[in-house]
Amino acid sequence: MLTTLAVLGAGGDLTGRYLLPALVRLAAADELPAAIRIVGVDRAPGDDTSFRAEARERLDRHLPDRDTRRCEEVLERLCYRQADVTSPDDLDAALGDLPAPLAVYLALPNAVFSGAVDALTRIGLPERTTLVCEKPFGTGLADARQLNEAIRRGFGEQDVFRIDHFLAKQTVLNVLGLRFANRVFEPVWNSGHIERVDIVWDESLGLEGRAGYYDRAGALRDMIQNHLLQLLALVAMEPPTSLSERDLRDRKCDVLRAVTVPQPHEMNTKTRRARYTAGRVGGQDLPAYVDEEGVDPSRGTETYAEVTLQVQNWRWAGVPFHLRTGKALAGERREITVHFRPVPHHPFDDRGTPDLLRFTLEPDRIAIEINLNGAGEPFELERATLAARFAEQQLPPYSLLLREIMERDPTLSIRGDEAEESWRIVEPILAAWAADEVPLGEYPAGSAGPAC
Ligand code: BG6
C-alpha cells in the first residue's frame, strides 16, 4: 500500500476540484491508508500551513457537504514543497527524500507535462514508483508516442496510470456486467442484430473558465479521443477471459485497433463540428464561446463534435458507431443507445419501432424499450420501457481511481498502446478540420446543437 502521494500541479484546478474531494471521500469511506502522506508540489511559494488553508478553501467550494472530522484528518496529512516541476534539481529536492512506496500524480497542463516526465526520469526515484498521468495524454499521435517513450525511460508500464475517469463511473462499468454476466444479450450483440450504436455526451455547462486548456483542445480532443472511445471499446469488445488489467485492456485495445476513420471524401458527411453562440442555458445567459475570457476565436476551436466510426471486424463490420458530444447544449444527455434491427418478419399491421437498449450514464439508469401488445386493442402494439435505476455510486470516480492507484492496480487506467490507438483514430479528423475541409458550424447556447 502506498505511503506517499506527491501531486505535481497542486495549485491547479484539477487538484481542487477532483483530487482533494476524492481524498476526503476516500477517508470518509475508511479507504485512505492510515499512514499516507500527501505532498503538494507547485511553482508558487508556500508552506504546509498555507497549502492546508488553501486546500480547506477549495474543499469549501467543491465539497461543501462533507465529513468534517475526516476532512481535518486529510488536511493534517498534507504538506507542500515548492518546485519548478520541469527542473530535475527542483524535483530532486522536492521528492528525493520521500518514503516509498511513492506515487507521483501529474496534474499538469500539456505545456509542462513532457518537461515534468523528462525531469522525473532524470532523478533517482525509488524502485517501482507509480506515475499517474492526467488527461489529456499528449496533444496528438506523435506527441503521445514521444511521451510514452519518455515514460518508458523511467517507469515500467505496470506502474503507469493514464487516467480516464469515465472508466470509474458505475454505469460505464455496468456495460461489462450487463454484457458478460447475462446470457440474454451476448448472442444478439453483433451486426446481425444491431443496426447502430449511439454514444452521446451532451453537457449544458459552457466553458466554465477553462479557456487556458479547452481552447487548445476542443470537443474532439477533450471528450471523444479519450472518454467516448473508451465507451465504444467497452460496448464493442470481445468477452475478456477475466477482469484482470491485462485481459480487459487487451480486449479494449483490439477494438480500438479495428476502428476505421471516415475516408477523406466522407469527412463532411461523417464528421461535424460547431461552436456555441450566445444563448440561455438553464435560465442563465451564456456568452458566445468566442467571447469567453481567454478564447482566441482564430483558433476555430469546436465546442461540439460528432463522428461516425466503423469497427471493422467480424462482429461489427457495417454497424455505424455514432459519437457525439457538446457543451452549452439544452440538456444533459449522457447515454449509450444500442439500436436493434427490426424483426425479420412482422405479423402485426403496425410495425412498431425497433427495440433498443439504453444505458443512461447520469443519472445511472438502464432501460430497454420494446414493443408489446397494447392494453386496448389486443393486436395493436404499444411501446414499453423496462427501466432500472441504480443506487448512487458509493465512491465517486476519482476516489475509485485513487484507490486503484494506492493498490497499484492499473485495470481502470489507459495503457500506452490504447492511448496511441485513440490518437490514431482522431488524428485524420483533426487534420481535416484544421484544413477547414469540414465547415465550423454554430449553435445557440441552450439549443439542441447545430441544425442539420
Ligand atoms: C472532462 C472534460 O474530462 O470530462 C470536461 O475535460 C467534461 O470538459 C468532463 O465536462 C465530463 O465528465 P463529468 O464526469 O464531469 O461529467
Coordinates of C-alpha atoms and ligand atoms in Angstrom, one line a residue:
M1 CA 0.0 0.0 0.0
L2 CA 1.2 3.5 -0.9
T3 CA 2.8 5.7 1.8
T4 CA 3.3 8.9 -0.2
L5 CA 1.2 10.6 -2.9
A6 CA 3.0 13.5 -4.5
V7 CA 0.8 15.8 -6.6
L8 CA 2.6 17.9 -9.2
G9 CA 0.4 20.8 -10.0
A10 CA -1.1 21.0 -6.5
G11 CA -2.3 24.6 -7.1
G12 CA -4.2 23.7 -10.2
D13 CA -7.9 23.3 -10.9
L14 CA -7.9 19.5 -11.0
T15 CA -6.4 19.2 -7.5
G16 CA -9.0 21.4 -6.0
R17 CA -12.0 20.2 -8.0
Y18 CA -11.3 16.5 -8.0
L19 CA -8.3 15.2 -6.1
L20 CA -8.8 16.8 -2.7
P21 CA -12.6 16.0 -2.6
A22 CA -11.8 12.5 -3.7
L23 CA -9.3 12.0 -0.9
V24 CA -11.8 13.3 1.7
R25 CA -14.5 10.9 0.3
L26 CA -12.0 8.0 0.5
A27 CA -11.2 8.9 4.1
A28 CA -14.9 9.1 4.9
A29 CA -15.3 5.6 3.5
D30 CA -12.4 4.3 5.6
E31 CA -10.4 3.6 2.5
L32 CA -7.5 6.0 2.8
P33 CA -4.3 4.2 4.0
A34 CA -3.7 5.2 7.6
A35 CA -0.1 6.2 7.0
I36 CA -0.4 8.1 3.8
R37 CA 1.2 11.5 3.3
I38 CA 0.1 13.8 0.5
V39 CA 2.7 16.1 -0.8
G40 CA 1.6 19.0 -2.9
V41 CA 4.2 20.3 -5.4
D42 CA 3.9 23.5 -7.4
R43 CA 5.8 26.6 -8.5
A44 CA 4.2 29.1 -6.2
P45 CA 5.9 29.9 -2.9
G46 CA 4.1 28.3 0.1
D47 CA 4.4 26.0 3.1
D48 CA 2.4 23.3 4.8
T49 CA 0.2 25.8 6.6
S50 CA -0.6 27.9 3.6
F51 CA -1.3 24.8 1.5
R52 CA -3.6 23.4 4.1
A53 CA -5.5 26.7 4.3
E54 CA -5.8 26.8 0.6
A55 CA -7.0 23.2 0.5
R56 CA -9.7 23.9 3.1
E57 CA -11.0 26.8 1.0
R58 CA -11.1 24.7 -2.2
L59 CA -12.9 21.9 -0.3
D60 CA -15.4 24.5 0.9
R61 CA -16.1 25.3 -2.7
H62 CA -16.0 21.8 -4.2
L63 CA -17.1 19.6 -1.3
P64 CA -19.2 21.8 1.0
D65 CA -21.2 18.9 2.3
R66 CA -18.5 16.7 3.9
D67 CA -17.5 14.7 7.0
T68 CA -15.6 17.5 8.9
R69 CA -13.6 15.2 11.1
R70 CA -12.4 13.1 8.1
C71 CA -11.6 16.3 6.2
E72 CA -9.4 17.6 9.1
E73 CA -7.6 14.2 9.1
V74 CA -6.9 14.6 5.4
L75 CA -5.7 18.2 5.8
E76 CA -3.3 17.1 8.5
R77 CA -1.6 14.7 6.1
L78 CA -1.0 17.5 3.5
C79 CA 2.4 19.1 3.1
Y80 CA 3.8 21.4 0.5
R81 CA 7.0 21.7 -1.5
Q82 CA 7.8 24.5 -3.9
A83 CA 9.4 23.4 -7.2
D84 CA 9.5 24.0 -10.9
V85 CA 8.3 20.6 -12.0
T86 CA 10.3 20.7 -15.2
S87 CA 13.6 21.1 -13.3
P88 CA 15.4 17.9 -12.2
D89 CA 17.2 19.7 -9.4
D90 CA 14.0 21.2 -8.0
L91 CA 12.2 17.8 -8.3
D92 CA 15.1 16.0 -6.7
A93 CA 14.9 18.4 -3.8
A94 CA 11.1 18.1 -3.5
L95 CA 10.7 14.3 -4.0
G96 CA 14.2 12.9 -3.2
D97 CA 13.6 12.2 0.5
L98 CA 10.0 10.9 0.2
P99 CA 9.5 7.4 1.6
A100 CA 8.5 4.6 -0.8
P101 CA 6.1 3.2 -2.0
L102 CA 5.5 6.5 -3.7
A103 CA 3.1 7.7 -6.4
V104 CA 3.7 10.9 -8.4
Y105 CA 0.5 12.3 -9.8
L106 CA 1.0 14.7 -12.8
A107 CA -2.0 17.0 -12.5
L108 CA -0.4 19.3 -15.0
P109 CA -1.2 21.2 -18.2
N110 CA 0.1 19.9 -21.5
A111 CA 2.6 22.7 -21.8
V112 CA 4.8 21.4 -18.9
F113 CA 3.8 17.7 -19.0
S114 CA 6.6 16.3 -21.0
G115 CA 9.1 18.5 -19.2
A116 CA 8.0 17.1 -15.9
V117 CA 8.2 13.5 -17.3
D118 CA 11.7 14.2 -18.5
A119 CA 12.8 15.7 -15.2
L120 CA 11.3 12.7 -13.3
T121 CA 13.2 10.2 -15.3
R122 CA 16.5 12.0 -14.5
I123 CA 16.2 11.9 -10.7
G124 CA 16.6 8.9 -8.5
L125 CA 13.1 7.9 -7.6
P126 CA 12.5 4.7 -5.5
E127 CA 12.1 1.4 -7.4
R128 CA 8.6 0.9 -8.8
T129 CA 7.4 4.4 -8.2
T130 CA 3.9 4.8 -9.7
L131 CA 3.4 7.6 -12.3
V132 CA -0.1 8.9 -12.7
C133 CA -0.8 10.9 -15.9
E134 CA -3.9 13.1 -16.0
K135 CA -5.6 13.5 -19.3
P136 CA -5.1 14.7 -22.0
F137 CA -2.3 12.3 -22.7
G138 CA -0.5 14.2 -25.4
T139 CA -1.9 16.6 -28.0
G140 CA -1.7 14.2 -30.9
L141 CA -0.3 10.8 -32.0
A142 CA 3.3 11.9 -32.4
D143 CA 3.2 13.7 -29.0
A144 CA 1.6 10.7 -27.3
R145 CA 4.3 8.4 -28.8
Q146 CA 7.0 10.6 -27.6
L147 CA 5.5 10.8 -24.1
N148 CA 5.2 7.1 -23.9
E149 CA 8.9 6.7 -25.0
A150 CA 10.0 9.3 -22.4
I151 CA 7.9 7.5 -19.7
R152 CA 9.5 4.1 -20.6
R153 CA 12.9 5.5 -19.8
G154 CA 12.0 5.8 -16.2
F155 CA 8.9 3.7 -15.5
G156 CA 7.5 0.2 -16.3
E157 CA 4.1 0.1 -18.0
Q158 CA 2.7 -1.7 -15.0
D159 CA 3.5 1.3 -12.8
V160 CA 1.9 3.9 -15.1
F161 CA -1.7 5.1 -14.7
R162 CA -3.2 7.1 -17.5
I163 CA -6.4 8.5 -16.0
D164 CA -9.8 8.4 -17.7
H165 CA -12.3 9.0 -15.0
F166 CA -15.1 7.6 -17.2
L167 CA -13.8 4.2 -16.6
A168 CA -14.6 4.6 -12.9
K169 CA -18.2 5.5 -13.5
Q170 CA -20.6 2.9 -12.2
T171 CA -22.8 2.9 -15.3
V172 CA -19.9 2.6 -17.6
L173 CA -18.7 -0.4 -15.7
N174 CA -22.2 -1.8 -15.9
V175 CA -21.8 -2.2 -19.6
L176 CA -19.4 -5.1 -18.6
G177 CA -21.8 -6.6 -16.1
L178 CA -24.8 -6.5 -18.5
R179 CA -22.9 -7.9 -21.4
F180 CA -20.8 -10.5 -19.8
A181 CA -22.8 -11.7 -16.8
N182 CA -26.1 -12.4 -18.6
R183 CA -26.8 -14.9 -21.2
V184 CA -29.5 -12.9 -23.0
F185 CA -27.5 -10.1 -24.6
E186 CA -24.3 -11.5 -26.0
P187 CA -26.0 -13.7 -28.7
V188 CA -27.6 -10.6 -30.3
W189 CA -24.6 -8.4 -29.7
N190 CA -23.4 -8.2 -33.3
S191 CA -24.1 -6.7 -36.7
G192 CA -26.7 -9.4 -37.4
H193 CA -29.0 -7.9 -34.8
I194 CA -27.7 -4.4 -34.1
E195 CA -28.2 -1.7 -36.6
R196 CA -26.4 1.2 -35.0
V197 CA -24.8 2.4 -31.7
D198 CA -25.1 6.0 -30.5
I199 CA -22.8 7.3 -27.8
V200 CA -23.8 10.7 -26.7
W201 CA -22.4 13.0 -24.0
D202 CA -24.3 16.3 -24.2
E203 CA -23.5 18.9 -21.5
S204 CA -25.3 22.0 -20.5
L205 CA -22.2 23.5 -18.9
G206 CA -20.3 26.0 -21.0
L207 CA -16.6 26.7 -20.8
E208 CA -16.5 27.4 -17.1
G209 CA -13.3 29.4 -17.1
R210 CA -11.2 26.6 -18.7
A211 CA -10.2 28.5 -21.8
G212 CA -6.5 28.0 -21.0
Y213 CA -6.9 24.3 -21.6
Y214 CA -10.0 23.9 -23.6
D215 CA -9.3 26.5 -26.3
R216 CA -6.3 24.4 -27.4
A217 CA -8.2 21.1 -27.1
G218 CA -11.8 21.4 -28.3
A219 CA -14.5 18.8 -28.0
L220 CA -12.9 16.1 -30.2
R221 CA -9.7 16.0 -28.1
D222 CA -11.4 16.7 -24.8
M223 CA -14.1 14.1 -24.9
I224 CA -14.0 11.8 -28.0
Q225 CA -10.3 10.9 -28.1
N226 CA -10.5 9.5 -24.6
H227 CA -13.8 9.2 -22.9
L228 CA -16.2 8.3 -25.8
L229 CA -13.7 6.0 -27.5
Q230 CA -13.3 4.1 -24.2
L231 CA -17.1 3.8 -24.0
L232 CA -17.1 2.5 -27.6
A233 CA -14.4 0.0 -26.7
L234 CA -16.4 -1.4 -23.8
V235 CA -19.6 -1.7 -25.9
A236 CA -17.7 -3.4 -28.8
M237 CA -15.1 -5.5 -27.1
E238 CA -14.9 -9.3 -27.2
P239 CA -15.6 -11.1 -23.9
P240 CA -12.5 -10.9 -21.7
T241 CA -11.3 -14.1 -20.0
S242 CA -11.1 -12.2 -16.7
L243 CA -11.3 -8.7 -15.4
S244 CA -7.6 -8.5 -14.8
E245 CA -5.9 -5.5 -16.2
R246 CA -4.2 -7.5 -19.0
D247 CA -7.3 -9.2 -20.3
L248 CA -9.5 -6.2 -20.1
R249 CA -7.1 -3.8 -21.7
D250 CA -6.1 -6.3 -24.4
R251 CA -9.7 -6.6 -25.4
K252 CA -10.3 -2.9 -25.4
C253 CA -7.2 -2.3 -27.5
D254 CA -8.3 -5.0 -30.0
V255 CA -11.4 -2.9 -30.7
L256 CA -9.6 0.4 -30.9
R257 CA -7.2 -1.2 -33.5
A258 CA -10.2 -2.3 -35.5
V259 CA -11.8 1.2 -35.6
T260 CA -11.7 2.8 -39.1
V261 CA -12.0 6.5 -39.7
P262 CA -14.1 8.2 -42.4
Q263 CA -12.3 8.4 -45.7
P264 CA -11.2 11.9 -46.8
H265 CA -14.2 12.3 -49.1
E266 CA -16.6 11.2 -46.2
M267 CA -15.3 13.8 -43.7
N268 CA -18.1 16.2 -44.5
T269 CA -20.9 13.6 -44.0
K270 CA -19.5 11.6 -41.2
T271 CA -18.0 14.3 -39.0
R272 CA -19.4 17.6 -37.8
R273 CA -18.0 20.4 -35.7
A274 CA -19.5 23.6 -34.3
R275 CA -19.2 26.1 -31.5
Y276 CA -21.8 27.8 -29.5
T277 CA -23.1 31.4 -29.9
A278 CA -24.7 33.4 -27.1
G279 CA -27.8 32.0 -25.6
R280 CA -29.6 30.9 -22.5
V281 CA -28.9 27.7 -20.6
G282 CA -31.0 26.7 -17.6
G283 CA -32.4 30.2 -17.3
Q284 CA -29.0 31.8 -17.4
D285 CA -27.4 33.9 -20.2
L286 CA -24.3 32.4 -21.6
P287 CA -21.9 34.5 -23.8
A288 CA -20.8 33.2 -27.1
Y289 CA -17.8 30.8 -26.9
V290 CA -15.7 33.3 -28.8
D291 CA -16.5 36.0 -26.2
E292 CA -15.4 33.9 -23.2
E293 CA -12.3 35.1 -21.4
G294 CA -9.1 33.7 -22.8
V295 CA -10.6 32.3 -26.0
D296 CA -8.8 33.1 -29.3
P297 CA -11.6 33.0 -32.0
S298 CA -9.0 32.5 -34.7
R299 CA -8.2 29.0 -33.3
G300 CA -11.6 27.9 -34.5
T301 CA -12.0 25.6 -31.5
E302 CA -15.1 23.4 -31.7
T303 CA -17.3 23.0 -28.6
Y304 CA -19.4 20.3 -30.4
A305 CA -18.1 17.3 -32.2
E306 CA -19.8 14.4 -34.0
V307 CA -18.1 11.5 -35.7
T308 CA -19.4 8.2 -37.2
L309 CA -16.9 5.4 -37.0
Q310 CA -16.8 1.8 -38.1
V311 CA -15.3 -1.2 -36.2
Q312 CA -14.0 -3.4 -38.9
N313 CA -14.1 -6.8 -37.5
W314 CA -16.3 -10.0 -37.8
R315 CA -18.7 -8.9 -35.1
W316 CA -19.3 -5.3 -36.1
A317 CA -18.5 -4.7 -39.8
G318 CA -21.1 -2.4 -41.3
V319 CA -22.5 -1.1 -38.0
P320 CA -22.1 2.6 -37.5
F321 CA -20.9 3.9 -34.1
H322 CA -22.1 7.4 -33.8
L323 CA -20.3 9.5 -31.2
R324 CA -21.5 13.0 -30.3
T325 CA -20.6 15.5 -27.6
G326 CA -21.0 19.2 -27.0
K327 CA -21.0 21.9 -24.4
A328 CA -23.8 24.5 -23.6
L329 CA -26.5 22.3 -25.0
A330 CA -30.1 22.3 -24.0
G331 CA -30.0 19.3 -21.7
E332 CA -27.7 16.8 -20.1
R333 CA -28.0 13.7 -22.3
R334 CA -25.4 11.1 -21.4
E335 CA -26.1 7.8 -22.9
I336 CA -25.2 4.8 -24.9
T337 CA -28.1 3.6 -27.1
V338 CA -27.9 0.2 -28.9
H339 CA -30.5 0.1 -31.7
F340 CA -31.6 -3.4 -32.6
R341 CA -32.6 -4.3 -36.2
P342 CA -36.3 -4.8 -36.9
V343 CA -37.5 -8.4 -36.6
P344 CA -37.1 -10.3 -39.9
H345 CA -40.8 -10.8 -40.4
H346 CA -43.6 -8.8 -38.8
P347 CA -47.0 -10.4 -38.2
F348 CA -48.5 -7.0 -37.0
D349 CA -50.0 -4.4 -39.2
D350 CA -48.5 -1.7 -37.1
R351 CA -44.8 -2.5 -37.3
G352 CA -43.9 -0.7 -34.1
T353 CA -40.4 0.7 -33.6
P354 CA -37.2 -1.4 -33.4
D355 CA -36.3 -2.2 -29.9
L356 CA -33.4 -0.5 -28.2
L357 CA -31.3 -0.7 -25.1
R358 CA -30.3 2.5 -23.4
F359 CA -27.6 3.0 -20.8
T360 CA -28.2 6.4 -19.3
L361 CA -24.9 7.3 -17.8
E362 CA -26.0 10.1 -15.5
P363 CA -28.3 9.7 -13.6
D364 CA -27.4 6.0 -13.5
R365 CA -30.2 4.1 -15.2
I366 CA -30.6 1.4 -17.7
A367 CA -33.6 0.9 -19.9
I368 CA -34.9 -1.4 -22.6
E369 CA -37.5 -0.1 -24.9
I370 CA -39.6 -2.8 -26.5
N371 CA -42.9 -3.3 -28.4
L372 CA -45.7 -5.1 -26.5
N373 CA -49.3 -5.8 -27.2
G374 CA -51.4 -2.8 -26.3
A375 CA -53.8 -2.7 -23.4
G376 CA -56.7 -1.6 -25.7
E377 CA -56.8 -3.4 -29.0
P378 CA -55.2 -6.7 -28.4
F379 CA -53.2 -6.8 -31.6
E380 CA -52.1 -3.2 -31.6
L381 CA -48.6 -2.5 -30.5
E382 CA -47.6 -0.3 -27.6
R383 CA -44.2 0.9 -26.6
A384 CA -43.0 -0.1 -23.2
T385 CA -39.9 0.9 -21.3
L386 CA -38.4 -1.5 -18.7
A387 CA -36.1 0.6 -16.6
A388 CA -33.9 0.2 -13.6
R389 CA -32.3 3.0 -11.6
F390 CA -29.1 2.2 -9.8
A391 CA -28.2 3.2 -6.2
E392 CA -25.9 6.1 -6.1
Q393 CA -22.2 5.2 -6.7
Q394 CA -20.6 4.8 -3.3
L395 CA -17.2 6.1 -4.2
P396 CA -17.1 8.9 -6.8
P397 CA -14.9 8.1 -9.9
Y398 CA -11.8 10.0 -8.7
S399 CA -11.9 8.2 -5.3
L400 CA -12.2 4.9 -7.0
L401 CA -9.2 5.8 -9.2
L402 CA -7.1 6.9 -6.3
R403 CA -7.9 3.7 -4.5
E404 CA -6.7 1.8 -7.6
I405 CA -3.5 3.8 -7.6
M406 CA -2.9 3.1 -3.9
E407 CA -3.5 -0.6 -4.5
R408 CA -1.3 -0.4 -7.6
D409 CA -3.9 -1.9 -9.8
P410 CA -4.0 -0.3 -13.3
T411 CA -7.1 -2.1 -14.5
L412 CA -9.1 1.1 -14.8
S413 CA -6.4 3.2 -16.4
I414 CA -5.4 3.5 -20.1
R415 CA -2.4 1.5 -21.3
G416 CA 0.1 3.2 -23.5
D417 CA -0.9 1.4 -26.7
E418 CA -4.6 2.3 -26.1
A419 CA -3.7 6.0 -25.8
E420 CA -1.8 5.8 -29.1
E421 CA -4.6 4.0 -30.9
S422 CA -7.1 6.6 -29.7
W423 CA -5.0 9.3 -31.2
R424 CA -4.6 7.3 -34.4
I425 CA -8.4 7.3 -34.7
V426 CA -9.0 11.0 -34.2
E427 CA -5.8 12.3 -36.0
P428 CA -7.2 12.3 -39.6
I429 CA -10.4 14.0 -38.4
L430 CA -8.3 16.7 -36.6
A431 CA -6.3 17.2 -39.7
A432 CA -9.4 17.5 -41.9
W433 CA -10.9 20.0 -39.5
A434 CA -7.6 22.0 -39.3
A435 CA -7.6 22.2 -43.1
D436 CA -11.2 23.5 -43.0
E437 CA -12.4 20.6 -45.0
V438 CA -15.4 20.5 -42.7
P439 CA -17.0 23.8 -42.0
L440 CA -17.2 25.0 -38.4
G441 CA -20.9 25.4 -37.7
E442 CA -22.7 27.3 -35.0
Y443 CA -25.5 26.6 -32.5
P444 CA -27.0 28.9 -29.9
A445 CA -26.1 28.0 -26.3
G446 CA -29.1 26.2 -24.8
S447 CA -30.2 24.7 -28.1
A448 CA -30.2 21.0 -29.2
G449 CA -27.0 21.6 -31.2
P450 CA -26.2 22.6 -34.8
A451 CA -29.0 22.3 -37.3
C452 CA -28.5 19.5 -39.8
Ligands
BG6_1 C1 -13.6 16.0 -18.6 C2 -13.6 17.1 -19.7 O1 -12.6 15.1 -18.8 O2 -14.9 15.4 -18.5 C3 -14.7 18.1 -19.4 O3 -12.4 17.8 -19.7 C4 -16.1 17.4 -19.3 O4 -14.8 19.0 -20.5 C5 -15.9 16.3 -18.2 O5 -17.0 18.3 -18.9 C6 -17.2 15.4 -18.2 O6 -17.1 14.4 -17.2 P1 -18.0 14.5 -15.9 O7 -17.7 13.3 -15.2 O8 -17.6 15.8 -15.2 O9 -19.4 14.7 -16.4

